């Protein structure tokens, strides 16, 4: 009776933790990277990302978005998408011109790179926070958030000048305000919903033995592959007990946008039986994958395969003897 609550704790805790860690994408970021080579030559790149997954490209010549996933438009209509493309196309052209005109005033030296990231992120409790960040050569210059532009602490007068640039033009700051407070959050929710099936890919898992780590020892390897998003928890277990010697490798990319991880355990050969590899991932819900080392089921099958025919043979022999006798 005293043990029962402890056992329950042991069973409930492993399932209950990591809910926050093992979640899918929560953010959308639109990036613009502009390389100003000289006074007449600027190279513009644009892309859209859900966390680490690219969902949009940008065709600079025609000024149109490339939708990399069938669900990249989320729940936006074609009209609204066209309107957004118009805004970004105008931004790409006008902003480039603007910066070129102000190169001397801003004391910029060719070549230089400007990075602009507009994004929004879903926080716990369904709050969505939007912001625009501007950087020059990888150094933060400004951040627009909560209706105000704040120069980065180390950016000096440059940050203030760039902020003035952003806020001075009423049309631009109205559009930016709408993108941050309305468009981005609405689009983020819509696209997360539209891509739900692909944004959660279930892992496959299998076991193998690695190169032997020493005399009388085995290296048990648990392979987990094809999952998305990246956060995953893989443990070698004995019953409900996580094995402290579990070694986790790096999460490696697969050829598609899914991930691969191998997790090993070095054990004395006699202690491998009864160990299992347990995989937790958001795509699995509460149904963890559990693989047993040495496959007790197949050992059971072998036993059945040997014992049953032997028994039948014995009975036949007995019958034959009995009849003869
Ligand atoms: C700017 O760079 C491009 C590409 O490197 C080059 O073709 C062009 O002549 C340069 N223009 C000036 C004014 O230096
Ligand atoms: C922006 O405003 C929200 C709520 O209005 C607040 O929670 C958040 O901390 C603010 N962020 C910054 C950077 O001021
Ligand atoms: C798209 O989905 C979001 C979130 O569910 C919703 O707020 C929005 O009204 C939907 N439609 C459009 C056109 O944004």
mmCIF file of C-alpha atoms and ligand atoms in Angstrom:
data_model
loop_
_atom_site.group_PDB
_atom_site.id
_atom_site.type_symbol
_atom_site.label_atom_id
_atom_site.label_comp_id
_atom_site.label_asym_id
_atom_site.label_seq_id
_atom_site.Cartn_x
_atom_site.Cartn_y
_atom_site.Cartn_z
ATOM 1 C CA UNK A 1 0.000 0.000 0.000
ATOM 2 C CA UNK A 2 2.887 2.375 0.809
ATOM 3 C CA UNK A 3 4.571 1.549 -2.467
ATOM 4 C CA UNK A 4 1.516 2.192 -4.570
ATOM 5 C CA UNK A 5 1.645 6.025 -4.506
ATOM 6 C CA UNK A 6 5.358 5.903 -5.331
ATOM 7 C CA UNK A 7 4.735 3.604 -8.257
ATOM 8 C CA UNK A 8 1.992 5.888 -9.537
ATOM 9 C CA UNK A 9 4.340 8.870 -9.251
ATOM 10 C CA UNK A 10 6.944 6.984 -11.220
ATOM 11 C CA UNK A 11 4.462 6.248 -13.950
ATOM 12 C CA UNK A 12 2.840 9.652 -14.135
ATOM 13 C CA UNK A 13 5.913 11.879 -13.923
ATOM 14 C CA UNK A 14 7.728 10.725 -17.060
ATOM 15 C CA UNK A 15 4.615 11.340 -19.112
ATOM 16 C CA UNK A 16 3.892 14.697 -17.536
ATOM 17 C CA UNK A 17 7.201 16.507 -17.937
ATOM 18 C CA UNK A 18 8.675 18.078 -21.060
ATOM 19 C CA UNK A 19 5.325 19.236 -22.367
ATOM 20 C CA UNK A 20 6.801 22.709 -22.783
ATOM 21 C CA UNK A 21 10.062 21.534 -24.309
ATOM 22 C CA UNK A 22 8.616 19.087 -26.833
ATOM 23 C CA UNK A 23 6.537 21.516 -28.820
ATOM 24 C CA UNK A 24 6.274 22.392 -32.471
ATOM 25 C CA UNK A 25 7.132 25.659 -34.220
ATOM 26 C CA UNK A 26 5.781 28.771 -32.524
ATOM 27 C CA UNK A 27 7.210 31.599 -34.574
ATOM 28 C CA UNK A 28 7.071 33.124 -38.024
ATOM 29 C CA UNK A 29 9.941 35.234 -39.340
ATOM 30 C CA UNK A 30 10.221 37.065 -42.614
ATOM 31 C CA UNK A 31 13.818 37.956 -43.415
ATOM 32 C CA UNK A 32 15.276 40.417 -45.811
ATOM 33 C CA UNK A 33 19.025 40.353 -46.372
ATOM 34 C CA UNK A 34 20.347 43.158 -48.560
ATOM 35 C CA UNK A 35 23.972 43.323 -49.639
ATOM 36 C CA UNK A 36 24.923 46.790 -50.831
ATOM 37 C CA UNK A 37 27.893 46.085 -53.103
ATOM 38 C CA UNK A 38 28.353 49.602 -54.461
ATOM 39 C CA UNK A 39 26.280 52.672 -55.226
ATOM 40 C CA UNK A 40 24.468 50.961 -58.111
ATOM 41 C CA UNK A 41 24.447 47.333 -57.153
ATOM 42 C CA UNK A 42 22.374 45.756 -54.389
ATOM 43 C CA UNK A 43 21.563 42.110 -53.951
ATOM 44 C CA UNK A 44 18.296 41.331 -52.133
ATOM 45 C CA UNK A 45 17.286 38.015 -50.628
ATOM 46 C CA UNK A 46 13.978 37.317 -48.922
ATOM 47 C CA UNK A 47 12.664 34.273 -47.091
ATOM 48 C CA UNK A 48 9.970 33.204 -44.636
ATOM 49 C CA UNK A 49 10.501 30.766 -41.776
ATOM 50 C CA UNK A 50 8.488 28.843 -39.198
ATOM 51 C CA UNK A 51 11.161 28.426 -36.533
ATOM 52 C CA UNK A 52 13.895 26.532 -38.437
ATOM 53 C CA UNK A 53 11.740 25.497 -41.394
ATOM 54 C CA UNK A 54 11.744 27.621 -44.530
ATOM 55 C CA UNK A 55 8.263 28.076 -45.992
ATOM 56 C CA UNK A 56 8.738 31.049 -48.338
ATOM 57 C CA UNK A 57 11.310 32.222 -50.818
ATOM 58 C CA UNK A 58 11.441 35.504 -52.696
ATOM 59 C CA UNK A 59 11.936 35.923 -56.435
ATOM 60 C CA UNK A 60 13.860 39.216 -56.537
ATOM 61 C CA UNK A 61 13.577 39.908 -60.266
ATOM 62 C CA UNK A 62 9.794 39.705 -60.455
ATOM 63 C CA UNK A 63 9.234 40.685 -56.830
ATOM 64 C CA UNK A 64 7.016 37.731 -56.010
ATOM 65 C CA UNK A 65 6.839 35.271 -53.171
ATOM 66 C CA UNK A 66 7.703 31.600 -53.678
ATOM 67 C CA UNK A 67 5.491 29.300 -51.634
ATOM 68 C CA UNK A 68 7.654 26.324 -50.697
ATOM 69 C CA UNK A 69 4.887 24.309 -49.054
ATOM 70 C CA UNK A 70 1.366 23.634 -50.312
ATOM 71 C CA UNK A 71 0.129 25.230 -47.088
ATOM 72 C CA UNK A 72 2.520 28.204 -47.102
ATOM 73 C CA UNK A 73 -0.364 30.624 -47.676
ATOM 74 C CA UNK A 74 -2.007 29.548 -44.450
ATOM 75 C CA UNK A 75 -5.637 30.607 -44.507
ATOM 76 C CA UNK A 76 -5.015 33.860 -46.388
ATOM 77 C CA UNK A 77 -6.923 34.465 -49.608
ATOM 78 C CA UNK A 78 -5.065 35.006 -52.886
ATOM 79 C CA UNK A 79 -6.143 38.670 -52.783
ATOM 80 C CA UNK A 80 -4.624 39.242 -49.359
ATOM 81 C CA UNK A 81 -1.441 37.437 -50.424
ATOM 82 C CA UNK A 82 -1.160 39.615 -53.539
ATOM 83 C CA UNK A 83 -1.620 42.699 -51.398
ATOM 84 C CA UNK A 84 1.195 41.541 -49.098
ATOM 85 C CA UNK A 85 3.461 40.791 -52.055
ATOM 86 C CA UNK A 86 2.821 44.346 -53.314
ATOM 87 C CA UNK A 87 3.843 45.747 -49.931
ATOM 88 C CA UNK A 88 7.048 43.707 -49.823
ATOM 89 C CA UNK A 89 7.918 44.424 -53.454
ATOM 90 C CA UNK A 90 7.563 48.172 -52.814
ATOM 91 C CA UNK A 91 9.601 47.818 -49.636
ATOM 92 C CA UNK A 92 12.406 45.993 -51.432
ATOM 93 C CA UNK A 93 12.689 48.742 -54.043
ATOM 94 C CA UNK A 94 12.053 51.853 -51.924
ATOM 95 C CA UNK A 95 14.151 50.829 -48.942
ATOM 96 C CA UNK A 96 17.094 50.005 -51.188
ATOM 97 C CA UNK A 97 16.831 53.417 -52.841
ATOM 98 C CA UNK A 98 16.450 55.124 -49.486
ATOM 99 C CA UNK A 99 19.577 53.557 -48.013
ATOM 100 C CA UNK A 100 21.584 54.262 -51.185
ATOM 101 C CA UNK A 101 20.597 57.934 -50.903
ATOM 102 C CA UNK A 102 21.661 58.110 -47.259
ATOM 103 C CA UNK A 103 24.943 56.178 -47.428
ATOM 104 C CA UNK A 104 26.994 59.297 -46.693
ATOM 105 C CA UNK A 105 24.717 60.648 -44.008
ATOM 106 C CA UNK A 106 24.677 57.297 -42.206
ATOM 107 C CA UNK A 107 28.442 56.937 -42.682
ATOM 108 C CA UNK A 108 28.142 53.532 -44.346
ATOM 109 C CA UNK A 109 31.036 51.997 -46.282
ATOM 110 C CA UNK A 110 30.577 49.593 -49.212
ATOM 111 C CA UNK A 111 30.122 46.734 -49.147
ATOM 112 C CA UNK A 112 27.684 46.391 -46.244
ATOM 113 C CA UNK A 113 24.808 44.076 -45.365
ATOM 114 C CA UNK A 114 21.474 45.055 -43.848
ATOM 115 C CA UNK A 115 19.340 42.376 -42.225
ATOM 116 C CA UNK A 116 15.703 43.010 -41.424
ATOM 117 C CA UNK A 117 13.643 40.417 -39.620
ATOM 118 C CA UNK A 118 9.933 40.872 -39.110
ATOM 119 C CA UNK A 119 8.299 38.241 -36.997
ATOM 120 C CA UNK A 120 5.831 37.144 -34.410
ATOM 121 C CA UNK A 121 5.933 34.420 -31.808
ATOM 122 C CA UNK A 122 3.276 32.519 -29.943
ATOM 123 C CA UNK A 123 3.885 32.429 -26.195
ATOM 124 C CA UNK A 124 2.235 30.242 -23.598
ATOM 125 C CA UNK A 125 -1.233 31.517 -22.813
ATOM 126 C CA UNK A 126 -1.809 32.295 -26.508
ATOM 127 C CA UNK A 127 -0.187 35.742 -26.341
ATOM 128 C CA UNK A 128 1.535 36.679 -29.583
ATOM 129 C CA UNK A 129 4.462 39.085 -29.554
ATOM 130 C CA UNK A 130 5.538 40.774 -32.770
ATOM 131 C CA UNK A 131 8.659 42.709 -33.550
ATOM 132 C CA UNK A 132 10.886 44.011 -36.297
ATOM 133 C CA UNK A 133 14.646 43.857 -35.906
ATOM 134 C CA UNK A 134 17.182 45.649 -38.000
ATOM 135 C CA UNK A 135 20.875 44.822 -38.075
ATOM 136 C CA UNK A 136 23.870 46.156 -39.935
ATOM 137 C CA UNK A 137 26.630 43.669 -40.690
ATOM 138 C CA UNK A 138 25.276 41.311 -38.048
ATOM 139 C CA UNK A 139 25.132 43.986 -35.351
ATOM 140 C CA UNK A 140 21.725 44.930 -33.917
ATOM 141 C CA UNK A 141 20.693 48.453 -34.767
ATOM 142 C CA UNK A 142 17.064 48.747 -33.799
ATOM 143 C CA UNK A 143 13.940 46.933 -32.675
ATOM 144 C CA UNK A 144 10.353 47.985 -33.346
ATOM 145 C CA UNK A 145 7.938 46.589 -30.790
ATOM 146 C CA UNK A 146 4.850 47.758 -28.913
ATOM 147 C CA UNK A 147 4.371 50.784 -31.201
ATOM 148 C CA UNK A 148 7.832 52.185 -30.653
ATOM 149 C CA UNK A 149 11.260 51.998 -32.228
ATOM 150 C CA UNK A 150 14.127 51.444 -29.815
ATOM 151 C CA UNK A 151 17.743 51.821 -30.977
ATOM 152 C CA UNK A 152 20.006 48.958 -29.900
ATOM 153 C CA UNK A 153 22.136 49.899 -26.866
ATOM 154 C CA UNK A 154 25.482 49.807 -28.702
ATOM 155 C CA UNK A 155 24.340 51.274 -31.995
ATOM 156 C CA UNK A 156 25.101 54.912 -31.191
ATOM 157 C CA UNK A 157 23.657 57.613 -33.395
ATOM 158 C CA UNK A 158 23.158 55.102 -36.208
ATOM 159 C CA UNK A 159 20.350 53.387 -34.301
ATOM 160 C CA UNK A 160 18.601 56.703 -33.752
ATOM 161 C CA UNK A 161 18.950 57.663 -37.397
ATOM 162 C CA UNK A 162 17.544 54.328 -38.585
ATOM 163 C CA UNK A 163 14.662 54.636 -36.121
ATOM 164 C CA UNK A 164 13.943 58.106 -37.464
ATOM 165 C CA UNK A 165 13.903 56.547 -40.941
ATOM 166 C CA UNK A 166 11.322 53.970 -39.918
ATOM 167 C CA UNK A 167 8.992 56.278 -38.006
ATOM 168 C CA UNK A 168 9.319 59.502 -40.003
ATOM 169 C CA UNK A 169 7.239 58.329 -42.964
ATOM 170 C CA UNK A 170 3.652 58.005 -41.768
ATOM 171 C CA UNK A 171 2.591 55.651 -44.545
ATOM 172 C CA UNK A 172 5.471 53.275 -43.814
ATOM 173 C CA UNK A 173 4.953 53.202 -40.086
ATOM 174 C CA UNK A 174 1.188 52.610 -40.501
ATOM 175 C CA UNK A 175 1.865 49.634 -42.760
ATOM 176 C CA UNK A 176 4.511 48.314 -40.381
ATOM 177 C CA UNK A 177 2.146 48.710 -37.448
ATOM 178 C CA UNK A 178 -0.547 46.738 -39.255
ATOM 179 C CA UNK A 179 1.917 43.979 -40.230
ATOM 180 C CA UNK A 180 3.081 43.637 -36.632
ATOM 181 C CA UNK A 181 -0.168 43.918 -34.726
ATOM 182 C CA UNK A 182 -2.604 42.239 -37.120
ATOM 183 C CA UNK A 183 -1.195 40.471 -40.192
ATOM 184 C CA UNK A 184 1.665 38.530 -38.606
ATOM 185 C CA UNK A 185 -0.296 37.043 -35.661
ATOM 186 C CA UNK A 186 -3.273 36.150 -37.883
ATOM 187 C CA UNK A 187 -1.035 34.587 -40.499
ATOM 188 C CA UNK A 188 1.027 32.679 -37.909
ATOM 189 C CA UNK A 189 -2.063 30.995 -36.435
ATOM 190 C CA UNK A 190 -3.460 30.249 -39.885
ATOM 191 C CA UNK A 191 -0.263 28.744 -41.277
ATOM 192 C CA UNK A 192 0.418 26.643 -38.159
ATOM 193 C CA UNK A 193 -3.059 25.217 -38.525
ATOM 194 C CA UNK A 194 -2.816 24.660 -42.290
ATOM 195 C CA UNK A 195 0.560 22.907 -41.990
ATOM 196 C CA UNK A 196 -0.319 20.906 -38.897
ATOM 197 C CA UNK A 197 0.024 17.503 -40.555
ATOM 198 C CA UNK A 198 3.466 18.210 -41.966
ATOM 199 C CA UNK A 199 4.695 20.219 -38.983
ATOM 200 C CA UNK A 200 4.500 17.119 -36.846
ATOM 201 C CA UNK A 201 6.270 14.118 -38.337
ATOM 202 C CA UNK A 202 6.306 10.941 -36.263
ATOM 203 C CA UNK A 203 9.703 9.351 -35.654
ATOM 204 C CA UNK A 204 10.618 5.817 -36.655
ATOM 205 C CA UNK A 205 12.864 4.013 -34.198
ATOM 206 C CA UNK A 206 15.027 0.884 -34.336
ATOM 207 C CA UNK A 207 17.762 -0.745 -32.297
ATOM 208 C CA UNK A 208 21.204 -2.035 -33.254
ATOM 209 C CA UNK A 209 24.452 -2.833 -31.515
ATOM 210 C CA UNK A 210 27.432 -0.557 -32.034
ATOM 211 C CA UNK A 211 31.156 -1.381 -32.038
ATOM 212 C CA UNK A 212 31.904 -3.271 -28.849
ATOM 213 C CA UNK A 213 33.148 -0.830 -26.189
ATOM 214 C CA UNK A 214 35.246 -3.424 -24.335
ATOM 215 C CA UNK A 215 35.458 -7.094 -23.345
ATOM 216 C CA UNK A 216 32.138 -8.392 -22.064
ATOM 217 C CA UNK A 217 30.360 -5.136 -22.906
ATOM 218 C CA UNK A 218 27.732 -4.173 -25.466
ATOM 219 C CA UNK A 219 26.962 -0.807 -27.023
ATOM 220 C CA UNK A 220 23.204 -0.594 -27.441
ATOM 221 C CA UNK A 221 22.140 1.928 -30.082
ATOM 222 C CA UNK A 222 18.674 3.392 -30.386
ATOM 223 C CA UNK A 223 18.122 5.161 -33.731
ATOM 224 C CA UNK A 224 15.327 7.696 -34.057
ATOM 225 C CA UNK A 225 14.669 9.188 -37.467
ATOM 226 C CA UNK A 226 12.251 11.198 -39.570
ATOM 227 C CA UNK A 227 10.836 13.419 -36.857
ATOM 228 C CA UNK A 228 9.840 17.056 -36.912
ATOM 229 C CA UNK A 229 10.028 19.336 -34.971
ATOM 230 C CA UNK A 230 13.546 18.931 -33.609
ATOM 231 C CA UNK A 231 12.911 18.588 -29.837
ATOM 232 C CA UNK A 232 12.825 14.905 -28.921
ATOM 233 C CA UNK A 233 13.558 12.922 -25.781
ATOM 234 C CA UNK A 234 15.128 9.479 -26.110
ATOM 235 C CA UNK A 235 16.093 7.412 -23.057
ATOM 236 C CA UNK A 236 17.432 3.972 -22.318
ATOM 237 C CA UNK A 237 15.222 2.528 -19.565
ATOM 238 C CA UNK A 238 14.977 -0.452 -17.271
ATOM 239 C CA UNK A 239 11.295 -0.602 -16.472
ATOM 240 C CA UNK A 240 10.440 2.945 -15.454
ATOM 241 C CA UNK A 241 14.040 3.714 -14.471
ATOM 242 C CA UNK A 242 16.009 5.929 -16.794
ATOM 243 C CA UNK A 243 19.576 4.589 -17.242
ATOM 244 C CA UNK A 244 22.104 7.235 -16.191
ATOM 245 C CA UNK A 245 24.766 6.094 -18.697
ATOM 246 C CA UNK A 246 22.610 7.092 -21.673
ATOM 247 C CA UNK A 247 24.705 9.004 -24.239
ATOM 248 C CA UNK A 248 22.932 11.292 -26.644
ATOM 249 C CA UNK A 249 24.481 12.247 -29.989
ATOM 250 C CA UNK A 250 23.815 15.448 -31.898
ATOM 251 C CA UNK A 251 20.480 15.814 -33.635
ATOM 252 C CA UNK A 252 21.462 15.518 -37.303
ATOM 253 C CA UNK A 253 19.521 16.681 -40.361
ATOM 254 C CA UNK A 254 17.970 14.157 -42.712
ATOM 255 C CA UNK A 255 17.926 14.749 -46.475
ATOM 256 C CA UNK A 256 14.417 16.178 -46.171
ATOM 257 C CA UNK A 257 13.679 18.670 -43.386
ATOM 258 C CA UNK A 258 13.260 15.980 -40.701
ATOM 259 C CA UNK A 259 15.808 15.028 -38.026
ATOM 260 C CA UNK A 260 17.854 12.018 -36.932
ATOM 261 C CA UNK A 261 19.256 11.112 -33.518
ATOM 262 C CA UNK A 262 21.129 8.128 -32.087
ATOM 263 C CA UNK A 263 21.272 7.418 -28.372
ATOM 264 C CA UNK A 264 23.628 4.796 -26.966
ATOM 265 C CA UNK A 265 24.146 2.858 -23.753
ATOM 266 C CA UNK A 266 27.259 0.920 -22.767
ATOM 267 C CA UNK A 267 26.259 -2.142 -20.666
ATOM 268 C CA UNK A 268 27.746 -5.407 -19.432
ATOM 269 C CA UNK A 269 26.585 -8.097 -21.864
ATOM 270 C CA UNK A 270 24.632 -9.921 -19.171
ATOM 271 C CA UNK A 271 22.600 -6.836 -18.263
ATOM 272 C CA UNK A 272 21.226 -5.947 -21.688
ATOM 273 C CA UNK A 273 18.079 -8.055 -21.408
ATOM 274 C CA UNK A 274 15.075 -6.120 -20.187
ATOM 275 C CA UNK A 275 16.421 -2.732 -21.281
ATOM 276 C CA UNK A 276 14.236 -0.617 -23.512
ATOM 277 C CA UNK A 277 14.557 2.540 -25.558
ATOM 278 C CA UNK A 278 11.805 5.055 -24.994
ATOM 279 C CA UNK A 279 11.037 7.908 -27.402
ATOM 280 C CA UNK A 280 8.939 10.957 -26.545
ATOM 281 C CA UNK A 281 7.949 13.386 -29.256
ATOM 282 C CA UNK A 282 5.132 15.868 -29.680
ATOM 283 C CA UNK A 283 3.840 13.999 -32.762
ATOM 284 C CA UNK A 284 3.324 10.873 -30.627
ATOM 285 C CA UNK A 285 1.121 12.577 -28.045
ATOM 286 C CA UNK A 286 1.198 10.441 -24.912
ATOM 287 C CA UNK A 287 1.955 7.248 -26.861
ATOM 288 C CA UNK A 288 5.714 6.944 -26.424
ATOM 289 C CA UNK A 289 7.580 4.501 -28.676
ATOM 290 C CA UNK A 290 9.108 1.737 -26.538
ATOM 291 C CA UNK A 291 11.508 -0.795 -28.076
ATOM 292 C CA UNK A 292 12.892 -3.706 -26.026
ATOM 293 C CA UNK A 293 16.421 -4.982 -26.417
ATOM 294 C CA UNK A 294 16.514 -8.652 -27.365
ATOM 295 C CA UNK A 295 12.838 -8.668 -28.358
ATOM 296 C CA UNK A 296 11.197 -10.784 -25.647
ATOM 297 C CA UNK A 297 8.376 -11.468 -28.103
ATOM 298 C CA UNK A 298 10.680 -13.051 -30.654
ATOM 299 C CA UNK A 299 12.371 -15.139 -27.948
ATOM 300 C CA UNK A 300 8.874 -16.209 -26.927
ATOM 301 C CA UNK A 301 8.096 -17.078 -30.531
ATOM 302 C CA UNK A 302 11.292 -19.139 -30.834
ATOM 303 C CA UNK A 303 10.422 -21.002 -27.657
ATOM 304 C CA UNK A 304 6.933 -21.720 -28.989
ATOM 305 C CA UNK A 305 8.423 -22.747 -32.336
ATOM 306 C CA UNK A 306 10.731 -25.271 -30.620
ATOM 307 C CA UNK A 307 8.513 -26.538 -27.806
ATOM 308 C CA UNK A 308 5.278 -27.034 -29.730
ATOM 309 C CA UNK A 309 6.755 -29.260 -32.495
ATOM 310 C CA UNK A 310 8.767 -31.146 -29.879
ATOM 311 C CA UNK A 311 5.634 -31.807 -27.854
ATOM 312 C CA UNK A 312 3.712 -32.933 -30.928
ATOM 313 C CA UNK A 313 6.590 -35.233 -31.859
ATOM 314 C CA UNK A 314 6.666 -36.666 -28.330
ATOM 315 C CA UNK A 315 2.920 -37.296 -28.356
ATOM 316 C CA UNK A 316 3.131 -38.965 -31.770
ATOM 317 C CA UNK A 317 5.997 -41.146 -30.572
ATOM 318 C CA UNK A 318 4.079 -42.038 -27.416
ATOM 319 C CA UNK A 319 0.988 -42.908 -29.431
ATOM 320 C CA UNK A 320 3.037 -45.029 -31.862
ATOM 321 C CA UNK A 321 4.715 -46.930 -29.001
ATOM 322 C CA UNK A 322 1.386 -47.392 -27.242
ATOM 323 C CA UNK A 323 -0.261 -48.825 -30.374
ATOM 324 C CA UNK A 324 2.700 -51.117 -31.088
ATOM 325 C CA UNK A 325 2.658 -52.321 -27.505
HETATM 326 C C1 LIG B 1 29.056 47.689 -58.891
HETATM 327 O O1 LIG B 1 29.283 46.283 -58.801
HETATM 328 C C2 LIG B 1 28.902 45.564 -59.957
HETATM 329 C C3 LIG B 1 29.035 44.089 -59.667
HETATM 330 O O2 LIG B 1 30.200 43.802 -58.947
HETATM 331 C C4 LIG B 1 29.775 46.025 -61.138
HETATM 332 O O3 LIG B 1 29.389 45.316 -62.294
HETATM 333 C C5 LIG B 1 29.574 47.521 -61.320
HETATM 334 O O4 LIG B 1 30.436 47.980 -62.354
HETATM 335 C C6 LIG B 1 29.861 48.290 -60.044
HETATM 336 N N1 LIG B 1 29.500 49.673 -60.226
HETATM 337 C C7 LIG B 1 30.212 50.673 -59.725
HETATM 338 C C8 LIG B 1 29.706 52.062 -59.964
HETATM 339 O O5 LIG B 1 31.274 50.488 -59.145
HETATM 340 C C1 LIG B 2 5.091 44.775 -25.016
HETATM 341 O O1 LIG B 2 3.778 44.815 -24.451
HETATM 342 C C2 LIG B 2 3.361 43.614 -23.832
HETATM 343 C C3 LIG B 2 1.940 43.766 -23.347
HETATM 344 O O2 LIG B 2 1.352 44.926 -23.780
HETATM 345 C C4 LIG B 2 4.301 43.295 -22.689
HETATM 346 O O3 LIG B 2 3.929 42.063 -22.082
HETATM 347 C C5 LIG B 2 5.726 43.191 -23.211
HETATM 348 O O4 LIG B 2 6.626 42.977 -22.142
HETATM 349 C C6 LIG B 2 6.121 44.454 -23.966
HETATM 350 N N1 LIG B 2 7.443 44.231 -24.540
HETATM 351 C C7 LIG B 2 8.411 45.140 -24.488
HETATM 352 C C8 LIG B 2 9.707 44.735 -25.094
HETATM 353 O O5 LIG B 2 8.251 46.234 -23.968
HETATM 354 C C1 LIG B 3 -7.080 32.628 -40.204
HETATM 355 O O1 LIG B 3 -6.938 31.961 -38.939
HETATM 356 C C2 LIG B 3 -6.766 32.862 -37.852
HETATM 357 C C3 LIG B 3 -6.540 32.016 -36.623
HETATM 358 O O2 LIG B 3 -7.372 30.921 -36.530
HETATM 359 C C4 LIG B 3 -7.995 33.760 -37.709
HETATM 360 O O3 LIG B 3 -7.782 34.682 -36.661
HETATM 361 C C5 LIG B 3 -8.228 34.502 -39.019
HETATM 362 O O4 LIG B 3 -9.423 35.277 -38.953
HETATM 363 C C6 LIG B 3 -8.340 33.505 -40.183
HETATM 364 N N1 LIG B 3 -8.584 34.146 -41.464
HETATM 365 C C7 LIG B 3 -7.823 35.057 -42.032
HETATM 366 C C8 LIG B 3 -8.214 35.500 -43.407
HETATM 367 O O5 LIG B 3 -6.857 35.541 -41.489
#
